[in-house]
Tab-separated table of C-alpha atoms in Angstrom:
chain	number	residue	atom	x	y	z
A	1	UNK	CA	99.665	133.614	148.753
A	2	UNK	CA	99.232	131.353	152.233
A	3	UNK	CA	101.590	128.734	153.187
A	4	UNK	CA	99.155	125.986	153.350
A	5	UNK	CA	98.524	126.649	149.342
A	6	UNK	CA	102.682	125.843	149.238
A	7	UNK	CA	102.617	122.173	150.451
A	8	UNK	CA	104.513	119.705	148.244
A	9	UNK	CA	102.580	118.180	145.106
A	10	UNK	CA	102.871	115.533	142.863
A	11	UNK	CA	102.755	115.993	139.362
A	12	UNK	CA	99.321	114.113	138.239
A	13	UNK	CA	101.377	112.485	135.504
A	14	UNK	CA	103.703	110.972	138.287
A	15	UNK	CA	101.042	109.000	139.431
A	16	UNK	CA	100.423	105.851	138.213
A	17	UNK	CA	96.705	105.125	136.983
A	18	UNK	CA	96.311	101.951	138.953
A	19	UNK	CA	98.619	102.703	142.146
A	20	UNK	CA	97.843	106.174	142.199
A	21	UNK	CA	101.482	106.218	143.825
A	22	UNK	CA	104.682	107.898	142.303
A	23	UNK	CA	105.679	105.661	139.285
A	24	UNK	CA	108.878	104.246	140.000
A	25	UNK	CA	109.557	101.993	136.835
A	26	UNK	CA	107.403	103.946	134.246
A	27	UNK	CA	106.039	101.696	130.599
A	28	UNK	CA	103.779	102.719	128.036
A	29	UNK	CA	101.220	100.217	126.413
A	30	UNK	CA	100.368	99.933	122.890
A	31	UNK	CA	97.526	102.054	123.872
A	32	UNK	CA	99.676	104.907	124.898
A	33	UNK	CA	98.979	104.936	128.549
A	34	UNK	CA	102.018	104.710	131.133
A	35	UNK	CA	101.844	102.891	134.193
A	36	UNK	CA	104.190	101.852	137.002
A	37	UNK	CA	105.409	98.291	135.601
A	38	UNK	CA	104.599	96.174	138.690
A	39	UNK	CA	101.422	97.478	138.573
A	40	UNK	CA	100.742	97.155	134.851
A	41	UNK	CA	102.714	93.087	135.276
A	42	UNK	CA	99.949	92.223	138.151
A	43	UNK	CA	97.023	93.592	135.610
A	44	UNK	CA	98.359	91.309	132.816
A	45	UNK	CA	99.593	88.512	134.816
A	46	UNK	CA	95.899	88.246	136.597
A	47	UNK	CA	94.164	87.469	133.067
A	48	UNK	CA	93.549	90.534	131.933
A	49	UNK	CA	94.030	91.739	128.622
A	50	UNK	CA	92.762	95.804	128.160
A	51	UNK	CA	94.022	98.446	128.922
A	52	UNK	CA	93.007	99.728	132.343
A	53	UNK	CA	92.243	103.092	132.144
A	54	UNK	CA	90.548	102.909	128.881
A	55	UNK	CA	89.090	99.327	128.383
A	56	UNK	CA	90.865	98.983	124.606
A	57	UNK	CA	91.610	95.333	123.579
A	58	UNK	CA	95.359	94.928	123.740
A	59	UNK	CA	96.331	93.847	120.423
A	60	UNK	CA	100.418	92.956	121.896
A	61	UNK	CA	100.544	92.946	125.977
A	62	UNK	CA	104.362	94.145	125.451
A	63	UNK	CA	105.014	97.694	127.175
A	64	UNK	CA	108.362	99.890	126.227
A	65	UNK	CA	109.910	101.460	129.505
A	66	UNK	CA	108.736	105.630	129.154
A	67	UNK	CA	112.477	106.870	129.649
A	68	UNK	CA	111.401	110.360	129.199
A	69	UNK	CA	109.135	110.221	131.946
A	70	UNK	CA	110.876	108.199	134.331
A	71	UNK	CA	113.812	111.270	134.237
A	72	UNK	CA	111.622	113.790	134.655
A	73	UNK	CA	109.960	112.215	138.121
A	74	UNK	CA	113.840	111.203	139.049
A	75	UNK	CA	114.543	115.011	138.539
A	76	UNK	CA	111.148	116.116	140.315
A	77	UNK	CA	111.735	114.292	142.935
A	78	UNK	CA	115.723	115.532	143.817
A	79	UNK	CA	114.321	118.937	143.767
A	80	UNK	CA	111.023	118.416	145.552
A	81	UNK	CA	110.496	118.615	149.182
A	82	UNK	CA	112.231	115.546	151.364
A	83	UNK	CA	109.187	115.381	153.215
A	84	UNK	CA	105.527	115.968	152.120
A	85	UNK	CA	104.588	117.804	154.626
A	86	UNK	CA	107.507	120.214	154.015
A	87	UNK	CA	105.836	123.915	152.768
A	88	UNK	CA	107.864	126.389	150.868
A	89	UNK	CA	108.272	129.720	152.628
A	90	UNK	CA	105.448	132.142	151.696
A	91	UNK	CA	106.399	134.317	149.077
A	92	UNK	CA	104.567	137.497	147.917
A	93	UNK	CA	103.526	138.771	144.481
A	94	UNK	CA	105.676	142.044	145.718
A	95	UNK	CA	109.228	139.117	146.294
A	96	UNK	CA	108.792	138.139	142.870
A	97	UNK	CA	108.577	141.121	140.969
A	98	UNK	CA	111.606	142.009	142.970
A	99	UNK	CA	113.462	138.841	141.919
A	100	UNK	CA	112.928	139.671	138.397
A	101	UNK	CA	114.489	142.972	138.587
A	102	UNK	CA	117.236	141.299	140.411
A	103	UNK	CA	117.853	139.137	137.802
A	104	UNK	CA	117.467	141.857	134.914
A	105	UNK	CA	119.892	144.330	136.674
A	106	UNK	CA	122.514	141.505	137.001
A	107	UNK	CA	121.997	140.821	140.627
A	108	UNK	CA	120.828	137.382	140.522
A	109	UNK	CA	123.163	135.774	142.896
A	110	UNK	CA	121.520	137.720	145.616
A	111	UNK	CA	117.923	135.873	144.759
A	112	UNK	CA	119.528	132.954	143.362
A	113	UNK	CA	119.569	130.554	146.425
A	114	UNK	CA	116.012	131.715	147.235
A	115	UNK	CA	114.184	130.887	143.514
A	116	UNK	CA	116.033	127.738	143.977
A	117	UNK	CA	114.733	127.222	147.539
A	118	UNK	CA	111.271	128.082	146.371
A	119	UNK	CA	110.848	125.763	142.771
A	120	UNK	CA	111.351	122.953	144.829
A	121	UNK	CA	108.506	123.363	147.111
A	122	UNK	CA	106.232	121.569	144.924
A	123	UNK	CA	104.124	121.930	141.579
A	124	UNK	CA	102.400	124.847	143.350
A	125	UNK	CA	105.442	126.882	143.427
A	126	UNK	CA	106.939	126.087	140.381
A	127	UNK	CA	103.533	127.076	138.650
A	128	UNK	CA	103.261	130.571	140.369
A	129	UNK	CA	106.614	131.361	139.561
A	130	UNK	CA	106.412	130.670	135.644
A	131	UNK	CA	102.980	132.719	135.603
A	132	UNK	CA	104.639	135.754	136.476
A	133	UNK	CA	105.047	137.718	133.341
A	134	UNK	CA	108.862	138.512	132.670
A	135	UNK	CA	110.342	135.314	135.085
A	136	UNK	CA	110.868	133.309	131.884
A	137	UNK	CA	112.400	135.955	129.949
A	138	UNK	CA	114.505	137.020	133.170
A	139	UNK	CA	115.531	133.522	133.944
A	140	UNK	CA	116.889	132.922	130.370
A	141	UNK	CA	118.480	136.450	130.105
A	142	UNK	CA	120.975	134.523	132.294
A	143	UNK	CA	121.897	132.458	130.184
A	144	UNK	CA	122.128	134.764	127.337
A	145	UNK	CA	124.810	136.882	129.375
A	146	UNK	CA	128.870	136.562	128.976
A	147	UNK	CA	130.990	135.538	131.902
A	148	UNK	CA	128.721	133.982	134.501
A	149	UNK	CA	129.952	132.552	137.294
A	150	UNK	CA	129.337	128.205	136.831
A	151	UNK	CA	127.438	128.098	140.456
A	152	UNK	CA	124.852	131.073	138.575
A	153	UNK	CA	124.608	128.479	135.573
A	154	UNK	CA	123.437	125.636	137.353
A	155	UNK	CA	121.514	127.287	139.570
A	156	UNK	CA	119.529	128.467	136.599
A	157	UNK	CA	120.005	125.031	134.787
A	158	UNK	CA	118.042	123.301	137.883
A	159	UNK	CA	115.490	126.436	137.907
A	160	UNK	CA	114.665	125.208	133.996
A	161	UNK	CA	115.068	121.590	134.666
A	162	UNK	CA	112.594	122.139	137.707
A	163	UNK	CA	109.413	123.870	135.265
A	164	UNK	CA	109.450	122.111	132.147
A	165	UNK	CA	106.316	120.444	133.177
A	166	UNK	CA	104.445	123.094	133.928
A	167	UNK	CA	101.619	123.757	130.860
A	168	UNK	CA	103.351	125.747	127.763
A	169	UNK	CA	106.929	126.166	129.503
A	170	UNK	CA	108.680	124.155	126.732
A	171	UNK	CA	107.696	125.766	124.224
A	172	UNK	CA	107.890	129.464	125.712
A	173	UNK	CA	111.369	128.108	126.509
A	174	UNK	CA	112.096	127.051	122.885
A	175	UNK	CA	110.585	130.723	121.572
A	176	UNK	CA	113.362	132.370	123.940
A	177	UNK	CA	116.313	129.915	123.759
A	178	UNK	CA	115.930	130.356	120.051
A	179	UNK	CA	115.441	133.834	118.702
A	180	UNK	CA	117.429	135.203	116.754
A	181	UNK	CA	118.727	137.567	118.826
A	182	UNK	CA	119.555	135.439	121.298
A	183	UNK	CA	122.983	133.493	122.277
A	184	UNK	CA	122.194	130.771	125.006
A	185	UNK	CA	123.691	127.752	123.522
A	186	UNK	CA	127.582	128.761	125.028
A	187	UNK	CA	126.076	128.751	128.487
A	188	UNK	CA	124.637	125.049	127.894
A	189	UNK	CA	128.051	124.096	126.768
A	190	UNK	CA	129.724	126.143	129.471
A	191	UNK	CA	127.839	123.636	132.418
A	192	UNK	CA	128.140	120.648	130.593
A	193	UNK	CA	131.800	121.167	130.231
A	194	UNK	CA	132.582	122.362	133.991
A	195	UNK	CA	129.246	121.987	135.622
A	196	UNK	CA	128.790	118.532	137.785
A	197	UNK	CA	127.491	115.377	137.108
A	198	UNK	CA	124.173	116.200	138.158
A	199	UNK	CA	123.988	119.391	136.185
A	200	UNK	CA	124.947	117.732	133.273
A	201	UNK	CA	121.812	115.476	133.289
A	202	UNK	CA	119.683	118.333	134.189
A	203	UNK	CA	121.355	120.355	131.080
A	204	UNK	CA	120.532	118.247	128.354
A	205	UNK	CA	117.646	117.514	129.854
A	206	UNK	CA	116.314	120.996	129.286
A	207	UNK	CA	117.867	120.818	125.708
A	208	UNK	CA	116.001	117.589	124.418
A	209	UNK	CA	112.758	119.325	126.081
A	210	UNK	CA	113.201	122.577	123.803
A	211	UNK	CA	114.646	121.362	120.885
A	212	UNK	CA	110.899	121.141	119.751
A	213	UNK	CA	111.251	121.387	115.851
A	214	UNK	CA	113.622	120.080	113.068
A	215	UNK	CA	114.892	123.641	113.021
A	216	UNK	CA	116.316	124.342	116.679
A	217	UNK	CA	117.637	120.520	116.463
A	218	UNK	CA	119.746	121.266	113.790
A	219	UNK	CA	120.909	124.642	115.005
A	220	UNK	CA	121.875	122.937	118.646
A	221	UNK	CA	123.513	119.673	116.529
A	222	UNK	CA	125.167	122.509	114.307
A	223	UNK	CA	126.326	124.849	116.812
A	224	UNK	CA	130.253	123.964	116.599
A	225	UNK	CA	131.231	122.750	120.517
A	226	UNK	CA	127.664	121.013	121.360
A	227	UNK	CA	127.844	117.341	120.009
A	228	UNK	CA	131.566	117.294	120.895
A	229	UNK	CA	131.141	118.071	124.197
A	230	UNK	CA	128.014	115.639	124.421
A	231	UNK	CA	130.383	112.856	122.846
A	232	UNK	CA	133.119	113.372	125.577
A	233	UNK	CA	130.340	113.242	128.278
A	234	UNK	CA	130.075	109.788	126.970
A	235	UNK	CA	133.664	108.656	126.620
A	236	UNK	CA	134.594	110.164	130.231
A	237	UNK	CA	131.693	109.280	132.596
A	238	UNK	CA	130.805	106.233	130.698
A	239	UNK	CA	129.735	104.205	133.673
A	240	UNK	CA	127.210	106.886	134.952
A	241	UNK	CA	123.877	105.337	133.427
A	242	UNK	CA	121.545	108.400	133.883
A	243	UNK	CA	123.734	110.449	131.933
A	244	UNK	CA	124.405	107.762	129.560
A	245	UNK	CA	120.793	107.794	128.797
A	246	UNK	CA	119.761	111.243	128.713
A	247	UNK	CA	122.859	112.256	126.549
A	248	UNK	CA	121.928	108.829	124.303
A	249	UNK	CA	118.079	110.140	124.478
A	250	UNK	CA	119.427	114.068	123.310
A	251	UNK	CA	121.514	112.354	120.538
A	252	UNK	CA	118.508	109.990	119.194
A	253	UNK	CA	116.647	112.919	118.553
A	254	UNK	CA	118.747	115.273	116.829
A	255	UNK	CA	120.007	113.001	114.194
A	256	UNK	CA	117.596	113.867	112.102
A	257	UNK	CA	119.973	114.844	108.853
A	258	UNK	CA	122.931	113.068	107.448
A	259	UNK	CA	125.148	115.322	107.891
A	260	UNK	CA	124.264	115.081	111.897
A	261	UNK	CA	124.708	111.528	111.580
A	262	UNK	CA	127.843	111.798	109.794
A	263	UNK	CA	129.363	113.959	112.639
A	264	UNK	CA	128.708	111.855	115.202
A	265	UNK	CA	130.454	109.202	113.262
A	266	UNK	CA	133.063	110.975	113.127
A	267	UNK	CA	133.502	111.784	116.673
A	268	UNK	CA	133.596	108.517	117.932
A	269	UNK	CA	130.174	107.689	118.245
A	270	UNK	CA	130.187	104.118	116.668
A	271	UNK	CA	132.604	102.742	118.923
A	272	UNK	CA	130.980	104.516	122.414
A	273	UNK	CA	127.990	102.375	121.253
A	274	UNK	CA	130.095	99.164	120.745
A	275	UNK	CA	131.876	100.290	124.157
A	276	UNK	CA	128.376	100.345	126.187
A	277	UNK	CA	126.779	97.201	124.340
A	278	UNK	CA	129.723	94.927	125.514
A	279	UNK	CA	129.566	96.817	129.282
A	280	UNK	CA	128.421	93.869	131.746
A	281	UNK	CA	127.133	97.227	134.094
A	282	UNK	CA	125.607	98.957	131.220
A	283	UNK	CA	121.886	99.724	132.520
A	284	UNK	CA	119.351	98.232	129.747
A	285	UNK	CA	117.619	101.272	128.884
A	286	UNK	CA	121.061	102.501	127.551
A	287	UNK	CA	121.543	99.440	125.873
A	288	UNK	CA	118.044	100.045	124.296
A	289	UNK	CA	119.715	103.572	123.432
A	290	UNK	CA	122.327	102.477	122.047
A	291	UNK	CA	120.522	100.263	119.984
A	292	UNK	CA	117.795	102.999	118.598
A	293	UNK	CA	121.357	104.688	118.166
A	294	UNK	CA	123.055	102.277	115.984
A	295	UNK	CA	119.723	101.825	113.738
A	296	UNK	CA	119.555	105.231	112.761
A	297	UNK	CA	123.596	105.864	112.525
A	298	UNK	CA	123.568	102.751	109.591
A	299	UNK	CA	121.174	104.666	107.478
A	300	UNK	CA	124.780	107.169	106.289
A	301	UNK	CA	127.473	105.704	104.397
A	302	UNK	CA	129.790	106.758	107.379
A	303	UNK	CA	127.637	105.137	110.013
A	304	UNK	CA	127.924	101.753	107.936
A	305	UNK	CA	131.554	102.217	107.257
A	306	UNK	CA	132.178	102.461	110.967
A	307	UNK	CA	130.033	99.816	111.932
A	308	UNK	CA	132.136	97.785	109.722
A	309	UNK	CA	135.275	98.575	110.733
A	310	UNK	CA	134.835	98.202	114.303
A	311	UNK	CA	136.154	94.630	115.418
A	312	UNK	CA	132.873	94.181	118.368
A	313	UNK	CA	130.292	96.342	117.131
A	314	UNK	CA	128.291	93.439	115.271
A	315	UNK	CA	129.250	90.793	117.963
A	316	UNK	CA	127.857	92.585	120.484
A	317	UNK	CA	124.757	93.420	118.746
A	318	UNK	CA	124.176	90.219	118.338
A	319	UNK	CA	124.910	89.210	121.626
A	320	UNK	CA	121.951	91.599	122.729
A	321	UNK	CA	119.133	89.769	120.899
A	322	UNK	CA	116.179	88.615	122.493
A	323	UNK	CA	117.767	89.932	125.995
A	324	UNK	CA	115.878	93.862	125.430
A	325	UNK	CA	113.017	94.679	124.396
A	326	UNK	CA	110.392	94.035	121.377
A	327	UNK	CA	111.394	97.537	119.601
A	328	UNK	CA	115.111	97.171	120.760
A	329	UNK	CA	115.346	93.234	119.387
A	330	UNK	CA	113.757	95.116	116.610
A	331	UNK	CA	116.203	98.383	116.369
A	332	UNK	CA	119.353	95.110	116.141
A	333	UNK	CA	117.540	93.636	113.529
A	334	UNK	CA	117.928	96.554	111.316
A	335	UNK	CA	120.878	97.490	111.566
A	336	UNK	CA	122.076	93.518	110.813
A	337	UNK	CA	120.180	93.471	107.989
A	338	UNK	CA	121.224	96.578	106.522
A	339	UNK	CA	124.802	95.917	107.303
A	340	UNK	CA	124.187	92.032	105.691
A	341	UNK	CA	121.585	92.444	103.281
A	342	UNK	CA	120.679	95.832	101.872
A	343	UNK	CA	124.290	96.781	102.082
A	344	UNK	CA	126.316	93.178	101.865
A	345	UNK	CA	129.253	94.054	104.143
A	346	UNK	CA	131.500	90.954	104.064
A	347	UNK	CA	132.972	92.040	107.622
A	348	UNK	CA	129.982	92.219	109.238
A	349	UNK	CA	128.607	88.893	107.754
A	350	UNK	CA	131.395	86.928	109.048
A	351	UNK	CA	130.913	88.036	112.419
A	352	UNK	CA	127.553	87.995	112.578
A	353	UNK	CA	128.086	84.176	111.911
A	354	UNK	CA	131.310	83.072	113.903
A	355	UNK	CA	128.693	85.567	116.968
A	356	UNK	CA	126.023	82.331	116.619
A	357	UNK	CA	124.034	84.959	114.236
A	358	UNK	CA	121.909	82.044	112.331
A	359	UNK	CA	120.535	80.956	115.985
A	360	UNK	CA	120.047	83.699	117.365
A	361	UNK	CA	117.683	84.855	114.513
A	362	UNK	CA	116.201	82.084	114.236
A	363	UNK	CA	114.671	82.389	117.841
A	364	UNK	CA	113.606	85.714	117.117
A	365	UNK	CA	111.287	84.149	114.183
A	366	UNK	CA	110.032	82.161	116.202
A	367	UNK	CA	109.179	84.816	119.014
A	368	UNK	CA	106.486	87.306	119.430
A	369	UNK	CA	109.670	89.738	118.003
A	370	UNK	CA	109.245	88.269	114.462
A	371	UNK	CA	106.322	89.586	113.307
A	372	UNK	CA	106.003	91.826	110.125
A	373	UNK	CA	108.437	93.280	108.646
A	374	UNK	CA	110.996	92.066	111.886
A	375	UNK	CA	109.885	88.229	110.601
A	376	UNK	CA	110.879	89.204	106.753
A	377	UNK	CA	114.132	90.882	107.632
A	378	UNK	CA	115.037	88.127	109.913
A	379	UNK	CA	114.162	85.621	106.737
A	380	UNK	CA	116.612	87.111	104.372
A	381	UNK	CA	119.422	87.453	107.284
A	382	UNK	CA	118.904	83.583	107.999
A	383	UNK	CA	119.150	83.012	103.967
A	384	UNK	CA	122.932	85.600	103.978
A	385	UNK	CA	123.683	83.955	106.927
A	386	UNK	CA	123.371	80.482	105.993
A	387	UNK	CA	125.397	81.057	102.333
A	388	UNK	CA	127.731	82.857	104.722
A	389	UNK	CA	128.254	79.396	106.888
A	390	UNK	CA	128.730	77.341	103.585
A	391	UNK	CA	131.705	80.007	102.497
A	392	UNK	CA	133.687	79.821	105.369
A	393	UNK	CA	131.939	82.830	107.211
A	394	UNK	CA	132.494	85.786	104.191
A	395	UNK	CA	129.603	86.172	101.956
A	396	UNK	CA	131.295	84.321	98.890
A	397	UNK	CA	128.700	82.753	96.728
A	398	UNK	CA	126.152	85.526	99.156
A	399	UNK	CA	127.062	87.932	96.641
A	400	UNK	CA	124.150	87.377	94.225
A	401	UNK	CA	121.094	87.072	96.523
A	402	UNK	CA	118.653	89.633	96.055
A	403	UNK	CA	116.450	90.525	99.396
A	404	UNK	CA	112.444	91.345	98.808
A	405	UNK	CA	112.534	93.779	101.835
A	406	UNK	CA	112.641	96.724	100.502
A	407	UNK	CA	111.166	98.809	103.046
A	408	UNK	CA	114.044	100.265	104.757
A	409	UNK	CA	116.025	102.178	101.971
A	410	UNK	CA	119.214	104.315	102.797
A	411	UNK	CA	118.789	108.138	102.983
């Protein structure tokens, strides 16, 4: 293997389709393309209404910010080369296979700084290394190991964090994370309780990128210390908005049972999400988050209950209408009408109202946002809202309205 194969590359899903530069600001169309979004804003502000890469019709010209995607080139581009010019030092077949047994005889500290070195060379060297047969397995052994040192941890973290891209990692990752025989999951709790801030991204990075099936997301949201931990990440660095998101991101998509919902609840979730609506500095992706997060917590007895309780929660939701986007204006929506309609909880009426509620609905009817069933949930919280006004702000003579939109039942 020559140096000049070594030389930095970008990722060909980096790139945007238009620019054909490094995305900085990556959206998604309805069409399911991603583009940089002042690249994608000049192609719709200049007239045009298709897609540019494949010539559909665009049936809404709205594009939701690809969060996944944007952390991944953030991470690839910490770890890759400073300069492009920059080549990784040349590295024989021979130096791997002696890494690997390294690694497997316990010795990785010795190789560590070097497989480090060499990942973040570019796409070339992070591909080489994961073809090797055994550097997977050997890489992960690490983590299923007692007592490691915190440094080893991370290093390995950012090795994982560095290769997810590469074709089939993920789910070779998720096949050896997740065997039965295998006990990884205290060594993702060991760095994101004592590992940095940047490690702590990278961490649950590589967890939302393996939990693959309903299965592993409910052993990882089961495993006793995991959400816990997660939750304190989000009490104690609260004003760090990349890990905000990807924690935010990690929860989103392991609530995918009651019961997970229902923990979260009870660890404090609700009222992080109240905490990082009302934030002035909170970035909006997170508020997006914490939006997608609040829909989903409602649909548990719990999540409603705390929702309720909390003195801000349904101000502040409120207060974020029509200032994120389509699918988060949407995301609010729900959970006020649940809260109001479906579910008819007095304390969340009132302050829905005395927030400027009725208004603030009412613009989102008459916005591209109300369409469907947005438009018919935002017609019976208008209807609430209003008997709600009459009664001093409680639902009073509310009580006996009966909303049409049945579409969103609770699970």
């Amino acid at each position: 293997m020559g140096r000049d194969e070594l030389c930095v590359t970008v990722p060909s899903l980096f790139r945007c389709p238009i620019s054909l530069d490094v995305m900085k600001s990556p959206v998604s169309l309805c069409t399911g393309v991603t583009y940089d979004r002042s690249s994608i804003q000049h192609w719709l502000d200049s007239g045009h209404d298709t897609c540019p890469a494949t010539m559909q019709i665009l049936s809404s010209k709205d594009f939701v910010p690809n969060l996944t995607l944007h952390r991944l080139i953030n991470l690839w581009t910490t770890t890759a080369a400073t300069k492009s010019s920059a080549l990784a030092p040349a590295v024989s077949e021979e130096k791997v296979r002696v890494w690997i047994e390294e690694i497997k005889s316990g010795k990785i500290e010795r190789c560590l700084d070097s497989i480090v070195e060499f990942v973040s060379c570019g796409e070339v060297s992070r591909r080489c290394l994961v073809s090797f047969d055994g550097f997977l397995e050997a890489i992960v052994g690490v983590l299923n190991t007692n007592c490691v040192p915190i440094r080893v941890l991370e290093s390995v973290i950012r090795v994982l964090s560095s290769v997810l891209l590469e074709n089939g990692v993920n789910e070779k990752l998720h096949k050896l994370v997740f065997t039965s025989n295998s006990n990884c999951l205290p060594s993702f709790i060991s760095v994101l309780r004592n590992g940095s801030l940047e490690y702590n991204i990278a961490c649950v990075t590589v967890l939302e990128s393996i939990t693959i099936n309903n299965q592993s997301k409910q052993l990882v949201a089961g495993t006793q210390d995991v959400l816990p931990v997660l939750l304190q990440l989000l009490k104690t660095e609260n004003d760090h908005q990349d890990l905000n998101e990807v924690v935010l991101s990690f929860l989103i998509s392991v609530s995918i049972t009651r019961s997970i919902k229902t923990r979260l609840v009870q660890l404090g979730l609700v009222e992080v999400l109240s905490s990082m609506l009302l934030s002035q500095n909170a970035a909006v992706s997170v508020v997006e988050k914490s939006l997608k997060a609040l829909s989903m917590i409602c649909t548990c007895a719990d999540g409603r209950s705390a929702i309720s309780v909390d003195p801000t929660c349904a101000g502040a939701i409120v207060e974020r209408l029509m200032k994120v986007s389509k699918t988060a204006t949407e995301d609010a929506v729900v959970v006020l009408w649940r809260m109001c309609c479906l579910f008819r909880d007095e304390k969340v009426l009132e302050r829905v109202v005395r927030s400027n509620g009725v208004t603030k609905v009412l613009l989102i009817m008459q916005s591209e946002v109300g369409e469907g069933n947005a438009r018919r949930m935002c017609g019976d919280l208008i209807k609430v809202l209003r008997l709600g006004c009459k009664n001093g702000g409680g639902l009073g003579g509310a009580v006996s309205y009966e909303t049409k939109t049945t579409h969103i039942m609770p699970c």
